[in-house]
């Protein structure tokens, strides 16, 4: 009787299991290597995008003297290197802080869509921009006793008249490149006044303000007010982005 047969069968089975595990290890190493390569490519692509964003921010800062610091630039679209080679970017966002000639702080935000390289620069198929000015800064320009606040999309102007609070509510309207104010309500020491009072109308007429020239040849298209800012809006199609200012 052969007593060695039972021990030989497990040995053969063990040898077969070891041989079968080798392809699995190979596949795991291959998957790990491919994953590492993919991660490396993604990181390299993001690094390249970051470098391009930094260079673009530096160029914008050099050309826009009103900026108080280099802007933040975000170039969307993956893979970035593919878009860079083709000279097209689905979306470019720029945000920066500037100051007008008379010292008003402005936060500007641009959303450029379908940016493509053209002779002499780039062009954006569509562009939207917002320019925000703090109400506190605007009020300070009107005098120390003037306070501006936004409420329900309208501007509330509060000032002291011989120690008594005068409050005028006005709707902002954009006429060309000039911001006009139309009185809709008024009160003195809490008592209602006729907003059509000639003195109120004349005071708001004197407060009209022309919007300074916007970058990239943009034109103002709307104006709005919230609790803390007045915002000038602008939209454009087929906007030229020259390579040089």
PDB file of C-alpha atoms in Angstrom:
ATOM      1  CA  UNK A   1       0.000   0.000   0.000  1.00  0.00           C
ATOM      2  CA  UNK A   2       1.429   3.408  -1.020  1.00  0.00           C
ATOM      3  CA  UNK A   3       1.303   5.694   2.044  1.00  0.00           C
ATOM      4  CA  UNK A   4       3.064   8.643   0.320  1.00  0.00           C
ATOM      5  CA  UNK A   5       0.250   9.478  -2.163  1.00  0.00           C
ATOM      6  CA  UNK A   6      -1.856  11.626   0.198  1.00  0.00           C
ATOM      7  CA  UNK A   7       1.103  13.911   1.010  1.00  0.00           C
ATOM      8  CA  UNK A   8       2.098  14.329  -2.661  1.00  0.00           C
ATOM      9  CA  UNK A   9      -1.322  15.685  -3.692  1.00  0.00           C
ATOM     10  CA  UNK A  10      -1.244  18.685  -1.292  1.00  0.00           C
ATOM     11  CA  UNK A  11       2.299  19.414  -2.387  1.00  0.00           C
ATOM     12  CA  UNK A  12       1.241  19.563  -6.015  1.00  0.00           C
ATOM     13  CA  UNK A  13      -1.763  21.755  -5.093  1.00  0.00           C
ATOM     14  CA  UNK A  14       0.478  24.144  -3.175  1.00  0.00           C
ATOM     15  CA  UNK A  15       2.819  24.399  -6.109  1.00  0.00           C
ATOM     16  CA  UNK A  16      -0.073  25.129  -8.432  1.00  0.00           C
ATOM     17  CA  UNK A  17      -1.340  27.926  -6.070  1.00  0.00           C
ATOM     18  CA  UNK A  18       2.074  29.585  -6.016  1.00  0.00           C
ATOM     19  CA  UNK A  19       2.244  29.561  -9.784  1.00  0.00           C
ATOM     20  CA  UNK A  20      -1.285  31.028 -10.072  1.00  0.00           C
ATOM     21  CA  UNK A  21      -0.492  33.854  -7.654  1.00  0.00           C
ATOM     22  CA  UNK A  22       2.374  35.147  -9.788  1.00  0.00           C
ATOM     23  CA  UNK A  23       0.146  36.573 -12.580  1.00  0.00           C
ATOM     24  CA  UNK A  24      -2.042  38.223  -9.942  1.00  0.00           C
ATOM     25  CA  UNK A  25       0.993  39.918  -8.378  1.00  0.00           C
ATOM     26  CA  UNK A  26       2.126  41.026 -11.820  1.00  0.00           C
ATOM     27  CA  UNK A  27      -1.280  42.536 -12.544  1.00  0.00           C
ATOM     28  CA  UNK A  28      -1.286  44.347  -9.200  1.00  0.00           C
ATOM     29  CA  UNK A  29       2.152  45.816  -9.870  1.00  0.00           C
ATOM     30  CA  UNK A  30       1.053  46.842 -13.364  1.00  0.00           C
ATOM     31  CA  UNK A  31      -2.069  48.530 -12.001  1.00  0.00           C
ATOM     32  CA  UNK A  32      -0.049  50.287  -9.316  1.00  0.00           C
ATOM     33  CA  UNK A  33       2.438  51.492 -11.911  1.00  0.00           C
ATOM     34  CA  UNK A  34      -0.317  52.737 -14.220  1.00  0.00           C
ATOM     35  CA  UNK A  35      -2.037  54.527 -11.326  1.00  0.00           C
ATOM     36  CA  UNK A  36       1.218  56.180 -10.313  1.00  0.00           C
ATOM     37  CA  UNK A  37       1.835  57.296 -13.881  1.00  0.00           C
ATOM     38  CA  UNK A  38      -1.683  58.726 -14.136  1.00  0.00           C
ATOM     39  CA  UNK A  39      -1.287  60.628 -10.865  1.00  0.00           C
ATOM     40  CA  UNK A  40       2.051  61.955 -12.069  1.00  0.00           C
ATOM     41  CA  UNK A  41       0.527  63.148 -15.342  1.00  0.00           C
ATOM     42  CA  UNK A  42      -2.329  64.882 -13.523  1.00  0.00           C
ATOM     43  CA  UNK A  43       0.094  66.595 -11.145  1.00  0.00           C
ATOM     44  CA  UNK A  44       2.321  67.673 -14.018  1.00  0.00           C
ATOM     45  CA  UNK A  45      -0.714  69.041 -15.863  1.00  0.00           C
ATOM     46  CA  UNK A  46      -1.828  71.034 -12.798  1.00  0.00           C
ATOM     47  CA  UNK A  47       1.697  72.348 -12.234  1.00  0.00           C
ATOM     48  CA  UNK A  48       1.804  73.534 -15.849  1.00  0.00           C
ATOM     49  CA  UNK A  49      -1.591  75.196 -15.405  1.00  0.00           C
ATOM     50  CA  UNK A  50      -0.391  76.907 -12.221  1.00  0.00           C
ATOM     51  CA  UNK A  51       2.701  78.237 -13.965  1.00  0.00           C
ATOM     52  CA  UNK A  52       0.580  79.575 -16.836  1.00  0.00           C
ATOM     53  CA  UNK A  53      -1.865  81.182 -14.395  1.00  0.00           C
ATOM     54  CA  UNK A  54       1.005  82.884 -12.573  1.00  0.00           C
ATOM     55  CA  UNK A  55       2.501  84.217 -15.789  1.00  0.00           C
ATOM     56  CA  UNK A  56      -0.867  85.506 -16.942  1.00  0.00           C
ATOM     57  CA  UNK A  57      -1.406  87.224 -13.579  1.00  0.00           C
ATOM     58  CA  UNK A  58       1.993  88.927 -13.861  1.00  0.00           C
ATOM     59  CA  UNK A  59       1.246  90.126 -17.408  1.00  0.00           C
ATOM     60  CA  UNK A  60      -2.135  91.526 -16.370  1.00  0.00           C
ATOM     61  CA  UNK A  61      -0.588  93.296 -13.380  1.00  0.00           C
ATOM     62  CA  UNK A  62       2.089  94.837 -15.609  1.00  0.00           C
ATOM     63  CA  UNK A  63      -0.495  96.193 -18.063  1.00  0.00           C
ATOM     64  CA  UNK A  64      -3.221  97.378 -15.683  1.00  0.00           C
ATOM     65  CA  UNK A  65      -1.749 100.187 -13.606  1.00  0.00           C
ATOM     66  CA  UNK A  66      -4.926 100.535 -11.521  1.00  0.00           C
ATOM     67  CA  UNK A  67      -4.361  97.129  -9.890  1.00  0.00           C
ATOM     68  CA  UNK A  68      -3.053  97.240  -6.332  1.00  0.00           C
ATOM     69  CA  UNK A  69      -1.785  93.622  -6.479  1.00  0.00           C
ATOM     70  CA  UNK A  70      -1.377  90.785  -8.955  1.00  0.00           C
ATOM     71  CA  UNK A  71      -4.799  89.280  -9.752  1.00  0.00           C
ATOM     72  CA  UNK A  72      -5.923  85.708  -9.165  1.00  0.00           C
ATOM     73  CA  UNK A  73      -6.194  83.740 -12.412  1.00  0.00           C
ATOM     74  CA  UNK A  74      -7.876  80.366 -12.892  1.00  0.00           C
ATOM     75  CA  UNK A  75      -7.634  78.495 -16.205  1.00  0.00           C
ATOM     76  CA  UNK A  76     -10.195  75.691 -16.375  1.00  0.00           C
ATOM     77  CA  UNK A  77     -10.136  72.709 -18.686  1.00  0.00           C
ATOM     78  CA  UNK A  78      -8.423  69.326 -18.381  1.00  0.00           C
ATOM     79  CA  UNK A  79      -5.960  68.351 -19.602  1.00  0.00           C
ATOM     80  CA  UNK A  80      -4.461  71.836 -19.539  1.00  0.00           C
ATOM     81  CA  UNK A  81      -1.509  70.893 -21.752  1.00  0.00           C
ATOM     82  CA  UNK A  82      -3.885  69.719 -24.464  1.00  0.00           C
ATOM     83  CA  UNK A  83      -5.751  73.034 -24.429  1.00  0.00           C
ATOM     84  CA  UNK A  84      -2.475  74.970 -24.295  1.00  0.00           C
ATOM     85  CA  UNK A  85      -1.164  73.130 -27.347  1.00  0.00           C
ATOM     86  CA  UNK A  86      -4.415  73.842 -29.204  1.00  0.00           C
ATOM     87  CA  UNK A  87      -4.467  77.477 -28.060  1.00  0.00           C
ATOM     88  CA  UNK A  88      -8.020  77.192 -26.707  1.00  0.00           C
ATOM     89  CA  UNK A  89      -9.382  77.305 -23.160  1.00  0.00           C
ATOM     90  CA  UNK A  90     -13.023  76.634 -22.216  1.00  0.00           C
ATOM     91  CA  UNK A  91     -13.001  79.100 -19.304  1.00  0.00           C
ATOM     92  CA  UNK A  92     -10.633  81.654 -17.790  1.00  0.00           C
ATOM     93  CA  UNK A  93     -11.517  83.486 -14.574  1.00  0.00           C
ATOM     94  CA  UNK A  94      -9.686  86.567 -13.319  1.00  0.00           C
ATOM     95  CA  UNK A  95     -10.260  88.462 -10.071  1.00  0.00           C
ATOM     96  CA  UNK A  96      -8.290  91.449  -8.868  1.00  0.00           C
ATOM     97  CA  UNK A  97      -8.359  94.528  -6.660  1.00  0.00           C
ATOM     98  CA  UNK A  98      -7.876  97.971  -8.156  1.00  0.00           C
ATOM     99  CA  UNK A  99      -8.250 101.628  -7.299  1.00  0.00           C
ATOM    100  CA  UNK A 100      -9.861 104.374  -9.353  1.00  0.00           C
ATOM    101  CA  UNK A 101      -8.126 107.677 -10.019  1.00  0.00           C
ATOM    102  CA  UNK A 102     -10.065 109.316  -7.204  1.00  0.00           C
ATOM    103  CA  UNK A 103      -9.124 106.585  -4.734  1.00  0.00           C
ATOM    104  CA  UNK A 104     -12.179 104.319  -4.717  1.00  0.00           C
ATOM    105  CA  UNK A 105     -11.404 100.621  -4.135  1.00  0.00           C
ATOM    106  CA  UNK A 106     -12.786  98.257  -6.779  1.00  0.00           C
ATOM    107  CA  UNK A 107     -12.950  94.467  -6.893  1.00  0.00           C
ATOM    108  CA  UNK A 108     -13.099  93.270 -10.496  1.00  0.00           C
ATOM    109  CA  UNK A 109     -14.081  89.758 -11.602  1.00  0.00           C
ATOM    110  CA  UNK A 110     -13.969  88.470 -15.193  1.00  0.00           C
ATOM    111  CA  UNK A 111     -15.479  85.252 -16.542  1.00  0.00           C
ATOM    112  CA  UNK A 112     -14.191  84.544 -20.054  1.00  0.00           C
ATOM    113  CA  UNK A 113     -15.634  81.630 -22.051  1.00  0.00           C
ATOM    114  CA  UNK A 114     -14.188  79.799 -25.053  1.00  0.00           C
ATOM    115  CA  UNK A 115     -10.910  81.688 -25.141  1.00  0.00           C
ATOM    116  CA  UNK A 116      -8.882  81.008 -28.288  1.00  0.00           C
ATOM    117  CA  UNK A 117      -5.616  82.226 -29.726  1.00  0.00           C
ATOM    118  CA  UNK A 118      -5.887  84.719 -32.575  1.00  0.00           C
ATOM    119  CA  UNK A 119      -3.373  86.803 -34.527  1.00  0.00           C
ATOM    120  CA  UNK A 120      -2.164  89.499 -32.148  1.00  0.00           C
ATOM    121  CA  UNK A 121      -3.612  87.949 -28.999  1.00  0.00           C
ATOM    122  CA  UNK A 122      -6.685  86.017 -27.911  1.00  0.00           C
ATOM    123  CA  UNK A 123     -10.446  86.351 -28.123  1.00  0.00           C
ATOM    124  CA  UNK A 124     -13.292  85.233 -25.866  1.00  0.00           C
ATOM    125  CA  UNK A 125     -16.544  84.071 -27.411  1.00  0.00           C
ATOM    126  CA  UNK A 126     -18.376  85.453 -24.371  1.00  0.00           C
ATOM    127  CA  UNK A 127     -17.319  87.572 -21.414  1.00  0.00           C
ATOM    128  CA  UNK A 128     -18.964  88.720 -18.216  1.00  0.00           C
ATOM    129  CA  UNK A 129     -17.449  91.148 -15.750  1.00  0.00           C
ATOM    130  CA  UNK A 130     -18.422  92.655 -12.411  1.00  0.00           C
ATOM    131  CA  UNK A 131     -16.894  95.691 -10.724  1.00  0.00           C
ATOM    132  CA  UNK A 132     -17.792  96.071  -7.042  1.00  0.00           C
ATOM    133  CA  UNK A 133     -17.321  99.283  -5.047  1.00  0.00           C
ATOM    134  CA  UNK A 134     -17.986  99.279  -1.275  1.00  0.00           C
ATOM    135  CA  UNK A 135     -20.819 101.537  -0.176  1.00  0.00           C
ATOM    136  CA  UNK A 136     -18.726 102.676   2.791  1.00  0.00           C
ATOM    137  CA  UNK A 137     -16.088 104.062   0.437  1.00  0.00           C
ATOM    138  CA  UNK A 138     -18.696 105.814  -1.710  1.00  0.00           C
ATOM    139  CA  UNK A 139     -20.303 107.341   1.375  1.00  0.00           C
ATOM    140  CA  UNK A 140     -16.956 108.625   2.643  1.00  0.00           C
ATOM    141  CA  UNK A 141     -16.536 110.520  -0.628  1.00  0.00           C
ATOM    142  CA  UNK A 142     -19.830 112.330   0.051  1.00  0.00           C
ATOM    143  CA  UNK A 143     -18.802 113.511   3.519  1.00  0.00           C
ATOM    144  CA  UNK A 144     -18.377 112.258   7.094  1.00  0.00           C
ATOM    145  CA  UNK A 145     -22.081 112.595   7.909  1.00  0.00           C
ATOM    146  CA  UNK A 146     -23.273 110.491   4.938  1.00  0.00           C
ATOM    147  CA  UNK A 147     -24.019 106.768   5.246  1.00  0.00           C
ATOM    148  CA  UNK A 148     -24.963 104.545   2.300  1.00  0.00           C
ATOM    149  CA  UNK A 149     -26.679 101.172   2.625  1.00  0.00           C
ATOM    150  CA  UNK A 150     -28.407  98.804   0.228  1.00  0.00           C
ATOM    151  CA  UNK A 151     -31.919  97.532   0.850  1.00  0.00           C
ATOM    152  CA  UNK A 152     -34.222  95.572  -1.474  1.00  0.00           C
ATOM    153  CA  UNK A 153     -32.037  96.434  -4.451  1.00  0.00           C
ATOM    154  CA  UNK A 154     -32.188 100.170  -3.763  1.00  0.00           C
ATOM    155  CA  UNK A 155     -29.822 102.662  -2.227  1.00  0.00           C
ATOM    156  CA  UNK A 156     -30.579 104.276   1.125  1.00  0.00           C
ATOM    157  CA  UNK A 157     -28.811 107.564   1.770  1.00  0.00           C
ATOM    158  CA  UNK A 158     -28.737 108.775   5.355  1.00  0.00           C
ATOM    159  CA  UNK A 159     -27.298 112.089   6.415  1.00  0.00           C
ATOM    160  CA  UNK A 160     -27.687 114.456   9.318  1.00  0.00           C
ATOM    161  CA  UNK A 161     -29.451 117.778   8.732  1.00  0.00           C
ATOM    162  CA  UNK A 162     -29.004 120.011  11.774  1.00  0.00           C
ATOM    163  CA  UNK A 163     -28.775 116.903  13.920  1.00  0.00           C
ATOM    164  CA  UNK A 164     -31.910 115.346  12.402  1.00  0.00           C
ATOM    165  CA  UNK A 165     -31.600 112.198  10.226  1.00  0.00           C
ATOM    166  CA  UNK A 166     -32.703 112.601   6.617  1.00  0.00           C
ATOM    167  CA  UNK A 167     -33.172 109.278   4.805  1.00  0.00           C
ATOM    168  CA  UNK A 168     -33.665 109.104   1.041  1.00  0.00           C
ATOM    169  CA  UNK A 169     -34.229 105.854  -0.846  1.00  0.00           C
ATOM    170  CA  UNK A 170     -33.238 105.868  -4.512  1.00  0.00           C
ATOM    171  CA  UNK A 171     -33.335 103.477  -7.439  1.00  0.00           C
ATOM    172  CA  UNK A 172     -30.084 103.219  -9.384  1.00  0.00           C
ATOM    173  CA  UNK A 173     -30.310 103.483 -13.153  1.00  0.00           C
ATOM    174  CA  UNK A 174     -27.613 103.197 -15.770  1.00  0.00           C
ATOM    175  CA  UNK A 175     -27.866 105.747 -18.578  1.00  0.00           C
ATOM    176  CA  UNK A 176     -25.035 105.108 -20.984  1.00  0.00           C
ATOM    177  CA  UNK A 177     -21.980 105.230 -18.754  1.00  0.00           C
ATOM    178  CA  UNK A 178     -23.600 107.419 -16.075  1.00  0.00           C
ATOM    179  CA  UNK A 179     -25.231 106.214 -12.854  1.00  0.00           C
ATOM    180  CA  UNK A 180     -28.394 108.182 -12.097  1.00  0.00           C
ATOM    181  CA  UNK A 181     -30.484 108.112  -8.911  1.00  0.00           C
ATOM    182  CA  UNK A 182     -34.275 108.345  -8.854  1.00  0.00           C
ATOM    183  CA  UNK A 183     -35.814 109.085  -5.427  1.00  0.00           C
ATOM    184  CA  UNK A 184     -38.540 106.644  -4.408  1.00  0.00           C
ATOM    185  CA  UNK A 185     -39.005 107.489  -0.711  1.00  0.00           C
ATOM    186  CA  UNK A 186     -37.800 110.015   1.857  1.00  0.00           C
ATOM    187  CA  UNK A 187     -38.202 110.835   5.518  1.00  0.00           C
ATOM    188  CA  UNK A 188     -36.976 113.453   7.991  1.00  0.00           C
ATOM    189  CA  UNK A 189     -36.747 112.415  11.638  1.00  0.00           C
ATOM    190  CA  UNK A 190     -38.954 109.447  10.744  1.00  0.00           C
ATOM    191  CA  UNK A 191     -41.684 111.587   9.137  1.00  0.00           C
ATOM    192  CA  UNK A 192     -42.434 110.894   5.459  1.00  0.00           C
ATOM    193  CA  UNK A 193     -41.421 113.450   2.847  1.00  0.00           C
ATOM    194  CA  UNK A 194     -42.396 113.739  -0.790  1.00  0.00           C
ATOM    195  CA  UNK A 195     -39.482 112.105  -2.693  1.00  0.00           C
ATOM    196  CA  UNK A 196     -40.253 114.420  -5.623  1.00  0.00           C
ATOM    197  CA  UNK A 197     -39.289 117.422  -3.490  1.00  0.00           C
ATOM    198  CA  UNK A 198     -37.150 119.652  -5.756  1.00  0.00           C
ATOM    199  CA  UNK A 199     -34.346 119.812  -3.195  1.00  0.00           C
ATOM    200  CA  UNK A 200     -34.152 116.027  -2.969  1.00  0.00           C
ATOM    201  CA  UNK A 201     -34.249 115.664  -6.751  1.00  0.00           C
ATOM    202  CA  UNK A 202     -31.525 118.292  -7.156  1.00  0.00           C
ATOM    203  CA  UNK A 203     -29.332 116.644  -4.514  1.00  0.00           C
ATOM    204  CA  UNK A 204     -29.562 113.265  -6.231  1.00  0.00           C
ATOM    205  CA  UNK A 205     -28.924 114.876  -9.603  1.00  0.00           C
ATOM    206  CA  UNK A 206     -25.703 116.320  -8.197  1.00  0.00           C
ATOM    207  CA  UNK A 207     -24.724 112.847  -6.972  1.00  0.00           C
ATOM    208  CA  UNK A 208     -24.810 111.314 -10.460  1.00  0.00           C
ATOM    209  CA  UNK A 209     -21.542 109.626 -11.287  1.00  0.00           C
ATOM    210  CA  UNK A 210     -19.885 108.726 -14.563  1.00  0.00           C
ATOM    211  CA  UNK A 211     -18.379 105.241 -14.602  1.00  0.00           C
ATOM    212  CA  UNK A 212     -14.644 105.299 -15.373  1.00  0.00           C
ATOM    213  CA  UNK A 213     -13.410 103.571 -18.510  1.00  0.00           C
ATOM    214  CA  UNK A 214     -13.574  99.801 -18.083  1.00  0.00           C
ATOM    215  CA  UNK A 215     -10.742  97.437 -19.054  1.00  0.00           C
ATOM    216  CA  UNK A 216     -10.624  95.619 -22.408  1.00  0.00           C
ATOM    217  CA  UNK A 217     -12.953  98.162 -23.980  1.00  0.00           C
ATOM    218  CA  UNK A 218     -15.937  96.802 -22.046  1.00  0.00           C
ATOM    219  CA  UNK A 219     -19.075  98.901 -21.673  1.00  0.00           C
ATOM    220  CA  UNK A 220     -21.346  98.892 -18.603  1.00  0.00           C
ATOM    221  CA  UNK A 221     -24.611  97.032 -19.184  1.00  0.00           C
ATOM    222  CA  UNK A 222     -26.308  97.117 -15.760  1.00  0.00           C
ATOM    223  CA  UNK A 223     -25.900  98.282 -12.178  1.00  0.00           C
ATOM    224  CA  UNK A 224     -27.090  96.757  -8.915  1.00  0.00           C
ATOM    225  CA  UNK A 225     -26.762  97.336  -5.186  1.00  0.00           C
ATOM    226  CA  UNK A 226     -26.783  94.980  -2.212  1.00  0.00           C
ATOM    227  CA  UNK A 227     -26.139  95.433   1.488  1.00  0.00           C
ATOM    228  CA  UNK A 228     -22.484  96.391   1.127  1.00  0.00           C
ATOM    229  CA  UNK A 229     -21.587  97.104  -2.510  1.00  0.00           C
ATOM    230  CA  UNK A 230     -22.601  98.776  -5.717  1.00  0.00           C
ATOM    231  CA  UNK A 231     -21.845  96.509  -8.671  1.00  0.00           C
ATOM    232  CA  UNK A 232     -21.381  97.524 -12.290  1.00  0.00           C
ATOM    233  CA  UNK A 233     -22.057  94.641 -14.680  1.00  0.00           C
ATOM    234  CA  UNK A 234     -20.747  94.195 -18.200  1.00  0.00           C
ATOM    235  CA  UNK A 235     -21.280  91.544 -20.876  1.00  0.00           C
ATOM    236  CA  UNK A 236     -19.721  91.170 -24.302  1.00  0.00           C
ATOM    237  CA  UNK A 237     -19.494  88.751 -27.232  1.00  0.00           C
ATOM    238  CA  UNK A 238     -16.382  88.062 -29.305  1.00  0.00           C
ATOM    239  CA  UNK A 239     -14.217  90.128 -26.976  1.00  0.00           C
ATOM    240  CA  UNK A 240     -10.680  90.813 -28.222  1.00  0.00           C
ATOM    241  CA  UNK A 241      -7.897  90.199 -25.702  1.00  0.00           C
ATOM    242  CA  UNK A 242      -4.805  91.857 -27.169  1.00  0.00           C
ATOM    243  CA  UNK A 243      -1.420  90.331 -26.398  1.00  0.00           C
ATOM    244  CA  UNK A 244      -0.143  93.797 -25.521  1.00  0.00           C
ATOM    245  CA  UNK A 245      -1.817  96.714 -23.832  1.00  0.00           C
TER     246      UNK A 245
END
